[in-house]
Coordinates of C-alpha atoms and ligand atoms in Angstrom, one line a residue:
Chain A
M7 CA 48.5 31.7 167.0
D8 CA 48.2 28.6 169.1
I9 CA 46.6 26.8 166.2
L10 CA 49.5 27.8 163.9
V11 CA 52.0 26.3 166.4
S12 CA 50.0 23.2 166.8
I13 CA 49.8 22.8 163.0
L14 CA 53.5 23.3 162.6
R15 CA 54.1 20.8 165.4
E16 CA 51.9 18.3 163.6
A17 CA 53.6 18.9 160.3
I18 CA 56.9 17.7 161.7
A19 CA 55.5 15.1 164.1
P20 CA 56.8 11.5 163.9
T21 CA 53.3 10.2 163.4
T22 CA 53.1 12.4 160.3
A23 CA 56.4 10.8 159.1
A24 CA 55.0 7.4 160.0
F25 CA 52.0 7.9 157.8
A26 CA 54.1 9.4 155.0
L27 CA 56.2 6.2 155.1
A28 CA 53.1 3.9 155.1
A29 CA 51.8 5.9 152.1
I30 CA 55.1 5.6 150.2
G31 CA 54.8 1.8 150.7
L32 CA 51.3 1.9 149.4
N33 CA 52.4 4.0 146.5
F34 CA 54.7 1.1 145.5
H35 CA 51.6 -1.1 145.6
F36 CA 48.9 1.1 144.1
G37 CA 50.6 4.0 142.5
M38 CA 53.2 2.1 140.7
T39 CA 51.8 -1.4 140.3
G40 CA 48.0 -1.0 140.7
L41 CA 47.8 -3.5 143.5
L42 CA 44.9 -2.9 145.9
N43 CA 46.4 -3.5 149.3
M44 CA 43.6 -2.8 151.8
G45 CA 45.7 -4.0 154.7
Q46 CA 48.6 -1.6 155.0
A47 CA 47.8 -1.1 158.7
G48 CA 48.5 -4.9 159.1
F49 CA 52.0 -4.4 157.7
M50 CA 52.5 -1.6 160.2
L51 CA 51.3 -3.6 163.1
L52 CA 53.5 -6.5 162.2
G53 CA 56.4 -4.1 162.1
M54 CA 55.5 -2.7 165.5
Y55 CA 55.3 -6.1 167.1
G56 CA 58.5 -7.3 165.4
Y57 CA 60.5 -4.3 166.6
A58 CA 58.9 -3.9 170.0
I59 CA 59.1 -7.5 171.0
T60 CA 62.7 -7.9 169.9
A61 CA 63.7 -4.7 171.7
R62 CA 61.8 -5.7 174.8
E63 CA 63.6 -9.0 174.9
G64 CA 66.9 -7.1 174.8
G65 CA 67.7 -7.4 171.1
P66 CA 69.6 -4.7 169.4
I67 CA 67.9 -2.0 167.3
W68 CA 69.1 -3.4 164.0
L69 CA 67.8 -6.8 164.9
G70 CA 64.4 -5.3 165.8
V71 CA 64.2 -3.5 162.4
L72 CA 65.3 -6.7 160.7
V73 CA 62.6 -8.8 162.4
A74 CA 60.0 -6.1 161.6
I75 CA 60.9 -6.2 157.9
A76 CA 61.2 -9.9 157.8
L77 CA 57.7 -10.3 159.3
A78 CA 56.3 -7.9 156.7
V79 CA 58.1 -9.8 153.9
V80 CA 56.7 -13.1 155.0
F81 CA 53.2 -11.6 155.3
A82 CA 53.5 -10.1 151.8
V83 CA 54.6 -13.4 150.3
V84 CA 51.9 -15.4 152.1
L85 CA 49.2 -13.0 151.0
G86 CA 50.5 -12.6 147.5
W87 CA 51.3 -16.2 146.7
P88 CA 47.7 -17.3 146.2
T89 CA 46.1 -13.9 145.2
L90 CA 48.5 -12.3 142.8
K91 CA 47.7 -14.8 140.1
L92 CA 44.0 -13.9 140.4
R93 CA 42.1 -10.7 139.6
G94 CA 43.0 -7.6 141.5
D95 CA 40.1 -7.6 143.8
Y96 CA 41.1 -10.8 145.4
L97 CA 44.2 -9.2 146.9
A98 CA 42.0 -6.4 148.3
I99 CA 39.7 -8.9 150.0
V100 CA 42.5 -11.0 151.4
T101 CA 44.6 -8.1 152.6
I102 CA 41.7 -6.4 154.4
A103 CA 40.9 -9.7 156.1
A104 CA 44.5 -10.6 156.9
A105 CA 45.3 -7.3 158.4
E106 CA 42.3 -7.7 160.7
M107 CA 43.5 -11.2 161.6
I108 CA 46.9 -9.8 162.6
R109 CA 45.1 -7.4 164.9
Y110 CA 42.8 -10.0 166.4
V111 CA 45.6 -12.5 167.0
G112 CA 47.7 -9.7 168.5
R113 CA 45.1 -8.7 171.0
S114 CA 44.0 -12.3 171.9
Q115 CA 44.4 -13.1 175.5
N116 CA 46.4 -16.3 174.7
L117 CA 49.3 -14.2 173.4
N118 CA 49.3 -11.9 176.4
S119 CA 52.9 -12.6 177.4
L120 CA 54.1 -11.9 173.8
T121 CA 52.0 -9.1 172.5
G122 CA 50.3 -7.8 175.6
A123 CA 46.9 -8.7 174.2
S124 CA 44.5 -5.7 173.8
T125 CA 46.5 -3.4 176.0
G126 CA 49.5 -3.9 173.7
I127 CA 53.1 -3.2 174.6
R128 CA 53.9 -0.1 176.7
G129 CA 56.4 2.3 175.4
N130 CA 58.9 2.1 178.2
E131 CA 59.2 -1.6 177.6
F132 CA 60.9 -1.2 174.2
K133 CA 61.8 2.4 173.6
G134 CA 64.9 2.6 175.8
S135 CA 67.5 1.4 173.4
F136 CA 66.4 3.8 170.7
E137 CA 66.1 6.8 173.0
M138 CA 69.5 6.1 174.5
L139 CA 71.0 6.9 171.1
S140 CA 69.5 10.4 171.0
P141 CA 72.0 13.1 170.4
F142 CA 69.6 15.6 171.8
P143 CA 69.5 16.6 175.5
D144 CA 67.2 14.6 177.7
R145 CA 64.7 17.3 178.4
M146 CA 62.3 19.6 176.6
V147 CA 64.0 21.4 173.8
E148 CA 62.7 24.4 171.9
F149 CA 63.3 25.1 168.3
G150 CA 61.5 28.3 167.4
P151 CA 57.9 28.1 168.6
I152 CA 57.9 24.3 168.9
A153 CA 58.9 22.5 172.1
L154 CA 59.4 18.8 172.0
H155 CA 61.3 16.4 174.3
G156 CA 64.8 15.8 173.1
S157 CA 64.7 12.1 173.2
Q158 CA 61.6 10.6 174.7
S159 CA 58.6 9.4 172.6
T160 CA 57.4 12.1 170.3
S161 CA 60.8 13.7 170.4
W162 CA 63.1 15.7 168.2
W163 CA 65.2 12.6 167.9
L164 CA 62.4 10.5 166.6
A165 CA 61.3 13.3 164.3
L166 CA 64.8 13.4 162.9
V167 CA 65.0 9.6 162.4
G168 CA 61.4 9.4 161.0
W169 CA 61.8 12.2 158.5
S170 CA 65.3 10.9 157.5
L171 CA 63.6 7.6 156.7
V172 CA 60.9 9.4 154.7
G173 CA 63.7 11.2 152.8
L174 CA 65.4 7.9 152.1
M175 CA 62.2 6.2 151.0
V176 CA 61.3 9.1 148.7
L177 CA 64.7 8.7 147.1
L178 CA 64.1 5.0 146.8
F179 CA 60.8 5.5 145.1
W180 CA 62.2 8.2 142.8
R181 CA 65.1 6.0 141.8
L182 CA 63.0 2.9 141.2
S183 CA 60.1 4.6 139.5
R184 CA 62.5 6.0 136.9
S185 CA 64.2 2.7 136.3
P186 CA 63.3 -0.1 133.9
W187 CA 62.1 -2.1 136.9
G188 CA 59.6 0.7 137.7
R189 CA 58.6 0.7 134.0
V190 CA 57.6 -3.0 134.2
L191 CA 55.5 -2.3 137.3
K192 CA 53.7 0.6 135.6
G193 CA 53.1 -1.7 132.7
V194 CA 51.6 -4.2 135.1
R195 CA 49.4 -1.4 136.5
E196 CA 48.1 -0.6 133.0
D197 CA 47.7 -4.1 131.6
E198 CA 49.1 -7.4 132.9
D199 CA 48.5 -9.4 129.8
A200 CA 50.3 -6.9 127.6
V201 CA 53.3 -7.1 129.9
R202 CA 53.2 -10.9 129.8
S203 CA 53.1 -10.8 126.0
L204 CA 56.3 -8.8 126.1
G205 CA 58.1 -11.5 128.0
K206 CA 58.0 -10.3 131.6
N207 CA 57.1 -12.4 134.6
V208 CA 54.2 -10.4 135.9
Y209 CA 53.6 -12.5 139.0
S210 CA 57.2 -12.0 140.1
Y211 CA 57.0 -8.2 139.7
K212 CA 53.8 -8.0 141.5
M213 CA 55.3 -10.0 144.4
Q214 CA 58.3 -7.7 144.5
A215 CA 56.1 -4.6 144.7
L216 CA 54.0 -6.1 147.4
V217 CA 57.0 -7.1 149.4
I218 CA 58.9 -3.8 149.2
G219 CA 55.7 -1.7 149.9
G220 CA 54.9 -3.9 152.8
A221 CA 58.4 -3.7 154.2
I222 CA 58.2 0.1 154.1
G223 CA 54.9 -0.2 155.9
A224 CA 56.7 -2.1 158.6
L225 CA 59.2 0.7 159.0
A226 CA 56.3 3.1 159.3
G227 CA 55.0 0.9 162.1
I228 CA 58.3 1.2 164.0
V229 CA 58.3 5.0 163.8
W230 CA 54.7 5.1 164.9
A231 CA 55.4 2.7 167.8
L232 CA 58.4 4.7 169.0
G233 CA 56.3 7.8 169.2
A234 CA 53.4 6.2 171.0
S235 CA 53.2 2.5 172.0
V236 CA 52.1 -0.7 170.4
Q237 CA 48.4 -0.7 170.5
P238 CA 46.7 -3.2 168.1
D239 CA 43.5 -1.3 167.9
S240 CA 45.2 1.8 166.6
M241 CA 46.1 -0.2 163.5
G242 CA 42.6 -1.2 162.4
R243 CA 40.8 -0.6 159.1
P244 CA 40.5 3.2 159.7
T245 CA 44.3 3.5 159.7
T246 CA 44.5 1.8 156.3
F247 CA 41.7 4.1 155.1
W248 CA 43.6 7.2 156.2
I249 CA 46.7 6.0 154.5
W250 CA 44.7 5.5 151.2
T251 CA 43.1 8.9 151.7
L252 CA 46.3 10.8 152.1
L253 CA 48.0 9.0 149.2
L254 CA 45.2 9.9 146.9
L255 CA 45.1 13.4 148.3
G256 CA 48.8 14.0 147.6
G257 CA 48.7 12.1 144.3
A258 CA 49.2 8.4 143.7
A259 CA 52.2 7.5 141.5
T260 CA 54.0 10.7 142.3
V261 CA 57.2 10.9 144.3
F262 CA 56.2 13.5 146.9
G263 CA 52.5 12.8 146.9
P264 CA 52.5 10.6 150.0
V265 CA 54.6 13.1 152.0
L266 CA 52.5 16.1 151.0
G267 CA 49.4 14.1 151.6
S268 CA 50.4 13.1 155.0
I269 CA 51.4 16.6 156.1
L270 CA 48.2 18.2 154.7
F271 CA 46.0 15.5 156.2
W272 CA 47.3 15.8 159.7
C273 CA 47.6 19.5 159.7
A274 CA 44.1 19.9 158.4
L275 CA 42.9 17.7 161.2
V276 CA 44.6 19.8 163.8
F277 CA 43.3 22.9 162.2
V278 CA 39.7 21.8 162.2
K279 CA 39.9 20.5 165.7
G280 CA 41.4 23.8 166.9
V281 CA 38.9 26.0 165.1
A282 CA 36.0 23.8 166.1
S283 CA 36.9 23.7 169.8
A284 CA 37.3 27.5 169.8
V285 CA 34.1 28.3 167.9
I286 CA 31.6 25.6 168.9
P287 CA 30.5 25.8 172.5
D288 CA 31.0 22.8 174.8
T289 CA 27.3 22.3 175.2
V290 CA 26.9 21.5 171.5
L291 CA 30.1 19.4 171.0
N292 CA 32.1 18.2 174.0
T293 CA 35.7 17.4 173.8
Q294 CA 35.0 13.7 173.2
Q295 CA 32.8 14.4 170.3
L296 CA 35.2 16.8 168.8
E297 CA 37.7 14.2 167.6
P298 CA 35.2 12.1 165.5
F299 CA 33.5 15.3 164.3
S300 CA 36.9 16.7 163.0
L301 CA 37.7 13.4 161.4
T302 CA 34.4 13.4 159.6
L303 CA 34.8 16.9 158.4
V304 CA 38.3 16.3 157.1
G305 CA 37.1 13.1 155.5
V306 CA 34.3 14.9 153.7
T307 CA 36.7 17.6 152.6
L308 CA 39.1 15.1 151.3
M309 CA 36.4 13.2 149.5
C310 CA 35.5 16.4 147.7
L311 CA 39.1 17.0 146.8
V312 CA 39.5 13.5 145.4
I313 CA 36.3 13.8 143.5
F314 CA 37.1 17.2 142.0
R315 CA 40.8 16.6 141.6
P316 CA 41.0 12.9 141.1
Q317 CA 44.7 12.8 140.3
G318 CA 45.5 14.3 143.7
I319 CA 47.4 17.5 144.3
L320 CA 50.6 16.5 142.6
G321 CA 49.2 14.0 140.2
D322 CA 49.5 14.5 136.4
K323 CA 46.0 15.3 135.1
K324 CA 46.8 13.7 131.7
E325 CA 47.7 10.5 133.4
L326 CA 44.2 10.2 134.7
A327 CA 42.2 12.1 132.1
F328 CA 41.6 9.1 129.8
H329 CA 41.4 6.6 132.5
D330 CA 37.8 5.7 131.9
Chain B
M8 CA 59.0 -15.6 96.2
T9 CA 58.1 -17.9 99.0
D10 CA 55.3 -19.2 96.9
D11 CA 57.6 -21.9 95.7
V12 CA 57.9 -23.1 99.2
F13 CA 54.3 -24.0 99.1
A14 CA 54.3 -25.5 95.7
Q15 CA 54.4 -29.0 97.0
V16 CA 52.2 -28.4 100.0
P17 CA 48.9 -30.2 99.7
R18 CA 45.9 -27.9 99.8
E19 CA 44.2 -29.6 102.7
P20 CA 43.6 -29.0 106.4
G21 CA 46.6 -29.7 108.5
A22 CA 49.0 -29.9 105.5
P23 CA 52.6 -30.5 106.5
K24 CA 55.0 -27.7 105.6
P25 CA 58.6 -28.1 104.4
D26 CA 60.1 -26.1 107.3
P27 CA 57.6 -25.7 110.1
I28 CA 58.4 -23.3 112.9
V29 CA 55.1 -24.1 114.7
I30 CA 53.5 -27.6 114.9
A31 CA 50.3 -28.1 116.8
D32 CA 48.7 -31.5 117.4
K33 CA 45.3 -32.4 118.6
V34 CA 44.8 -29.1 120.4
H35 CA 41.4 -29.1 122.1
R36 CA 39.8 -26.3 124.1
H37 CA 36.2 -26.2 125.2
F38 CA 34.4 -23.8 127.4
G39 CA 31.7 -25.8 129.2
G40 CA 29.8 -27.4 126.4
L41 CA 31.2 -25.2 123.7
T42 CA 34.1 -26.4 121.7
A43 CA 36.1 -23.3 120.9
V44 CA 39.2 -25.0 119.4
D45 CA 39.6 -28.5 118.1
V46 CA 42.6 -28.5 115.8
D47 CA 43.8 -31.9 114.7
H48 CA 47.1 -30.8 113.1
F49 CA 48.5 -27.4 112.2
E50 CA 51.9 -26.2 110.9
V51 CA 53.2 -22.8 110.2
Q52 CA 55.9 -22.4 107.5
R53 CA 59.0 -20.6 108.7
G54 CA 59.7 -17.2 107.1
A55 CA 56.3 -17.0 105.4
I56 CA 53.2 -14.9 106.0
T57 CA 50.3 -17.1 107.0
A58 CA 46.8 -15.7 107.4
L59 CA 44.3 -17.4 109.7
I60 CA 40.8 -16.5 108.7
G61 CA 37.4 -17.7 109.6
P62 CA 34.0 -16.4 110.6
N63 CA 33.5 -14.7 113.9
G64 CA 33.6 -17.1 116.8
A65 CA 35.5 -19.7 114.7
G66 CA 38.1 -19.9 117.5
K67 CA 41.0 -18.0 116.0
S68 CA 41.7 -15.8 119.0
T69 CA 41.3 -18.7 121.3
F70 CA 43.8 -20.7 119.2
F71 CA 46.2 -17.7 119.4
N72 CA 45.8 -17.7 123.2
L73 CA 46.6 -21.4 123.4
L74 CA 49.6 -21.2 121.2
T75 CA 51.0 -18.3 123.3
G76 CA 50.3 -19.7 126.7
F77 CA 47.5 -17.2 127.6
D78 CA 45.0 -20.0 127.7
K79 CA 45.4 -23.7 128.4
P80 CA 43.7 -26.4 126.3
Q81 CA 42.1 -29.6 127.7
R82 CA 44.5 -31.6 125.6
G83 CA 47.0 -31.3 122.8
D84 CA 50.7 -30.4 122.3
W85 CA 52.4 -27.7 120.3
L86 CA 56.0 -27.1 119.3
F87 CA 57.9 -23.9 118.5
N88 CA 61.2 -24.5 116.9
G89 CA 61.0 -28.1 117.8
H90 CA 60.4 -27.5 121.5
S91 CA 57.1 -28.2 123.2
L92 CA 55.5 -25.1 124.5
K93 CA 52.8 -27.0 126.4
G94 CA 52.3 -25.5 129.8
V95 CA 54.9 -22.8 129.2
S96 CA 53.9 -19.3 130.5
P97 CA 53.1 -16.5 128.2
A98 CA 56.2 -14.6 129.2
K99 CA 58.5 -17.5 128.4
V100 CA 56.8 -18.0 125.1
A101 CA 57.6 -14.4 124.3
R102 CA 61.1 -14.8 125.4
A103 CA 61.5 -17.8 123.2
G104 CA 60.9 -15.5 120.3
K105 CA 57.2 -15.8 119.6
V106 CA 55.4 -12.5 120.3
R107 CA 51.8 -11.8 119.9
T108 CA 49.4 -8.8 119.8
F109 CA 45.8 -8.8 120.9
Q110 CA 42.5 -8.4 119.0
L111 CA 41.5 -5.8 121.6
T112 CA 44.5 -3.5 121.8
K113 CA 46.5 -3.4 124.9
A114 CA 48.3 -0.1 124.7
L115 CA 49.5 0.9 128.2
S116 CA 47.4 4.0 128.3
R117 CA 49.0 5.9 131.2
M118 CA 52.5 5.4 129.9
T119 CA 54.0 7.4 127.1
V120 CA 54.4 5.9 123.7
I121 CA 58.2 5.7 124.1
E122 CA 57.9 4.0 127.4
N123 CA 55.5 1.5 125.8
M124 CA 58.2 0.8 123.2
R125 CA 61.0 0.4 125.7
L126 CA 59.0 -2.0 127.7
G127 CA 58.9 -4.3 124.6
A128 CA 62.7 -4.6 124.6
S129 CA 64.5 -7.7 125.9
D130 CA 67.8 -7.9 127.8
Q131 CA 67.4 -4.8 129.9
S132 CA 69.2 -5.8 133.1
G133 CA 67.7 -2.7 134.8
E134 CA 64.4 -4.6 135.0
N135 CA 66.0 -6.5 137.9
F136 CA 65.2 -4.9 141.2
F137 CA 68.8 -4.7 142.5
V138 CA 70.3 -3.6 139.2
A139 CA 67.7 -0.9 138.9
F140 CA 69.4 1.1 141.7
V141 CA 72.6 1.6 139.7
P142 CA 71.8 3.4 136.4
A143 CA 75.4 3.0 135.3
L144 CA 74.6 -0.7 134.8
W145 CA 71.6 -0.1 132.5
K146 CA 71.9 3.3 131.0
A147 CA 73.9 2.1 128.0
R148 CA 71.4 -0.6 127.1
E149 CA 68.6 2.0 127.7
E150 CA 70.1 4.2 125.0
E151 CA 70.3 1.3 122.5
I152 CA 66.7 0.5 123.3
T153 CA 65.6 4.1 122.8
A154 CA 67.4 4.4 119.5
K155 CA 65.8 1.3 118.3
A156 CA 62.4 2.5 119.5
H157 CA 62.9 5.7 117.5
V158 CA 63.6 3.8 114.3
L159 CA 60.5 1.6 114.7
L160 CA 58.3 4.6 115.7
K161 CA 59.4 6.5 112.6
R162 CA 58.6 3.4 110.5
F163 CA 55.1 3.3 112.0
K164 CA 54.6 7.0 111.8
L165 CA 54.3 7.4 115.5
Y166 CA 57.6 9.2 116.2
E167 CA 55.9 12.6 116.6
K168 CA 53.7 11.1 119.3
K169 CA 56.6 9.5 121.2
D170 CA 56.2 11.6 124.4
E171 CA 52.4 11.5 124.5
F172 CA 50.5 9.1 126.7
A173 CA 49.4 6.0 124.7
G174 CA 45.9 6.6 125.9
S175 CA 45.6 9.7 123.8
L176 CA 46.3 7.8 120.5
S177 CA 43.5 6.8 118.2
G178 CA 42.4 3.2 118.0
G179 CA 44.3 2.6 114.8
Q180 CA 47.5 4.3 116.2
R181 CA 47.3 2.0 119.3
K182 CA 47.2 -1.0 117.0
L183 CA 50.3 0.3 115.3
L184 CA 51.9 1.0 118.6
E185 CA 51.2 -2.5 119.8
M186 CA 52.7 -4.0 116.7
A187 CA 55.8 -1.8 116.9
R188 CA 56.2 -2.7 120.6
A189 CA 56.0 -6.4 119.8
L190 CA 58.9 -5.9 117.4
M191 CA 61.2 -4.3 120.0
S192 CA 62.5 -7.7 121.1
D193 CA 63.4 -8.9 117.6
P194 CA 61.0 -11.8 117.6
E195 CA 61.5 -14.8 115.4
M196 CA 57.7 -15.0 114.9
V197 CA 54.9 -12.5 115.4
M198 CA 51.3 -13.4 115.8
L199 CA 49.0 -10.5 115.0
D200 CA 45.3 -10.8 116.0
E201 CA 43.4 -8.5 113.6
P202 CA 46.2 -6.0 113.2
M203 CA 44.2 -4.0 110.6
A204 CA 41.0 -3.6 112.6
G205 CA 40.2 0.0 113.2
V206 CA 43.3 1.3 111.5
N207 CA 42.8 4.3 109.3
P208 CA 42.6 3.1 105.6
A209 CA 45.4 5.6 104.8
L210 CA 47.6 3.6 107.2
T211 CA 46.6 0.1 106.2
E212 CA 48.8 0.3 103.1
S213 CA 51.9 1.1 105.1
L214 CA 50.9 -1.5 107.7
L215 CA 50.8 -4.1 105.0
D216 CA 54.2 -2.9 103.8
H217 CA 55.5 -3.3 107.3
I218 CA 54.3 -6.9 107.5
V219 CA 55.9 -7.7 104.1
K220 CA 59.1 -6.0 105.3
L221 CA 59.1 -8.2 108.4
K222 CA 59.0 -11.3 106.2
N223 CA 61.9 -10.0 104.1
E224 CA 63.8 -9.6 107.4
G225 CA 63.2 -13.3 108.1
V226 CA 60.4 -13.0 110.6
T227 CA 57.6 -15.5 110.5
V228 CA 54.1 -13.9 110.5
L229 CA 50.8 -15.5 111.5
F230 CA 47.9 -13.1 111.4
V231 CA 44.2 -13.1 111.8
E232 CA 42.3 -10.8 109.4
H233 CA 38.8 -10.3 108.1
D234 CA 39.5 -8.2 105.1
M235 CA 40.1 -10.6 102.2
H236 CA 41.8 -7.9 100.2
M237 CA 44.5 -7.6 102.8
V238 CA 44.8 -11.4 103.1
R239 CA 45.2 -11.8 99.4
R240 CA 47.7 -9.0 99.1
I241 CA 50.3 -10.1 101.6
S242 CA 49.8 -13.7 102.7
D243 CA 51.6 -16.7 101.2
W244 CA 49.3 -19.2 102.7
V245 CA 45.8 -19.1 104.2
V246 CA 44.4 -21.3 106.9
V247 CA 40.6 -21.3 107.4
M248 CA 39.0 -22.1 110.7
A249 CA 35.3 -22.7 111.4
Q250 CA 33.7 -23.9 114.6
G251 CA 37.1 -24.6 116.1
Q252 CA 38.4 -26.7 113.3
I253 CA 40.7 -26.1 110.4
I254 CA 38.5 -26.7 107.4
A255 CA 40.8 -25.6 104.6
E256 CA 44.3 -24.5 103.7
G257 CA 45.7 -23.2 100.5
P258 CA 47.2 -20.2 98.7
P259 CA 45.2 -17.0 99.1
D260 CA 43.8 -16.9 95.5
S261 CA 42.2 -20.3 95.6
V262 CA 41.3 -21.1 99.1
M263 CA 38.1 -19.0 99.1
L264 CA 36.9 -21.1 96.2
N265 CA 36.6 -24.1 98.4
P266 CA 32.9 -24.8 98.8
Q267 CA 33.4 -25.7 102.5
V268 CA 34.9 -22.3 103.1
Q269 CA 32.1 -20.5 101.4
E270 CA 29.6 -22.6 103.3
A271 CA 31.3 -21.8 106.6
Y272 CA 31.3 -18.1 106.0
L273 CA 27.9 -17.8 104.5
G274 CA 26.4 -20.1 107.1
A275 CA 28.0 -18.3 109.9
H276 CA 27.0 -14.9 108.6
M277 CA 23.4 -15.9 108.0
D278 CA 23.1 -17.5 111.4
E279 CA 24.6 -15.0 113.7
D280 CA 26.6 -12.3 112.2
L281 CA 24.7 -9.9 110.0
S282 CA 26.7 -7.1 111.3
E283 CA 29.2 -7.5 108.5
P284 CA 27.2 -7.7 105.3
A285 CA 30.1 -6.1 103.5
A286 CA 32.2 -9.2 104.3
V287 CA 29.5 -11.5 103.0
D288 CA 29.3 -9.6 99.7
E289 CA 33.1 -9.7 99.6
I290 CA 33.1 -13.4 100.0
K291 CA 30.5 -13.9 97.3
K292 CA 32.5 -11.7 95.1
E293 CA 35.6 -13.6 95.8
A294 CA 33.9 -16.8 95.1
S295 CA 32.5 -15.7 91.8
E296 CA 35.7 -14.3 90.5
Ligands
ADP402 N1 36.8 -17.2 128.0 C1 35.8 -17.8 127.3 N2 34.8 -18.3 127.9 C2 33.7 -18.9 127.2 N3 33.7 -18.9 125.9 C3 34.7 -18.4 125.2 C4 35.8 -17.8 125.9 N4 36.7 -17.3 124.9 C5 36.1 -17.6 123.7 N5 34.9 -18.3 123.9 C6 34.1 -18.8 122.8 O1 34.8 -19.5 122.0 C7 34.5 -19.3 120.6 C8 35.6 -18.8 119.8 O2 35.9 -17.5 120.2 P1 37.2 -16.7 119.5 O3 38.4 -17.6 119.6 O4 37.2 -15.4 120.2 O5 36.7 -16.6 118.0 P2 37.3 -15.7 116.8 O6 38.6 -15.0 117.3 O7 37.6 -16.7 115.7 O8 36.3 -14.7 116.4 C9 33.3 -18.3 120.6 O9 32.1 -19.0 120.6 C10 33.5 -17.6 122.0 O10 32.3 -17.2 122.5
MG403 MG1 39.1 -13.1 117.5

């Protein structure tokens, strides 16, 4: 019973929403356009810094969001400018390196006063203005079996905002993927030269996709940061890897795939952890070992799922059947 | 017939045409030490069907790539409708009215046939990111495009397949789709790289008819083809390439009699390309006729 509540709690958690957002961004890159962005966590981290630093210095919320998005846009343009003219794997290499660079720069001691170096930025330094807007009471609130704080950190308020953003971005993806604009992107995913031969500026479309997906990644970073804190090491390569995993799990190029993928992923993790801690005695696996063990187990399960259902849960089998 | 147009055209490489839509000059492309294209002068007559033939590796596809901006030569200049297209991107070349297809088909596999077709259309403002949000701004044009796609798909006998993924089509059907898609933007000129390769013989007839029909609609056609029967049936003028150079030009029924052409073909076939003995026989037959 406890496990069920934990799972339900995880399903609606702001972090789940943050990952869904990041995966929607990646869906613009990979699902729609075929771009291999291996640094989505870097976009998230930039969004976190942009928002948290602006808010800490007393800037209003809208400005924080704007700065976060602007940083992601600049990052996308800087990464895309030299690489989008080249073969796809160049973007992959550059994004993976650039995202790590953001993290290293962020945690460097020289920038301590700006980014808080490796400790990052504590929640109470930047969350205030957002939490003040909460319409929920300033205490623990129970809805059914789930109790969350009304306004602080992982709160009902943040869950509401996070999931509203997810809804909005799902709508955005749906609208755009069914537009002539989305059609060009899908064409680019299939064969760039064919699209060029039909008179479309492929470079420009790839750039647009990279920018919009990155900007959504920045929003994901804000939601994440508001639920926890800004911690550069939480946005390393593993995070990008999980985002990829849950996108492929839910189904790339589908509208709801990223959302379903994120929910399933995090719930599965809680489930495995819950069961493992109940079943496996402490002498075999202590609490510290439980986390990596669960991640590994979930990772393996997902790998199997992706191997045996390569189109993901919501993906169209036909769309992948003749891929190779 | 357009044959008259060529009456005064000298039967020699680089012959000037009465009304050229394409003029290329001193176009040179080499890959390392290998000269792929070295064309001194080349003109394509407007409104005619011109065949570009030559043994494998002659540089035909490379020349296509150069003329359409997909590849850049080391030197040379080329005009389309009097405007230089040197350094112009492939997309702009297409928008200028010169659309090409590829030797290796580029059907967009995981898109439906109808979506492939729609992508070929021009002037769809919904391809702009901001306009895309407001369907009211692009729905009307989308309907026009779709109607036009239906007409073309019927013509190319692909209408029944319109909602299927392009990847499920046969090789020949993909060739047809690629050609139909190229026509969506009403190009002034189409350049087809081996449009008949892999197409079911039952369909080649109608494909030839389509190409002739295009000409009747005023479209200029330049196409690469191996099958001399096809070339003879529909082309008004034949340009022969070998080892990167244009070695002969002339009307289809006489150009193969040129000893240099025979030598180029036979030489090439004996050296390196024995995979197409039928083609060699054909050339010999052509020559002896
Ligand atoms: N990208 C490339 N790199 C190196 N060599 C090439 C390249 N493209 C074509 N070639 C060479 O250029 C020559 C002409 O090729 P191509 O234009 O494909 O001939 P065709 O279409 O007439 O059969 C061939 O020898 C081919 O190997
Ligand atoms: Mg070729």
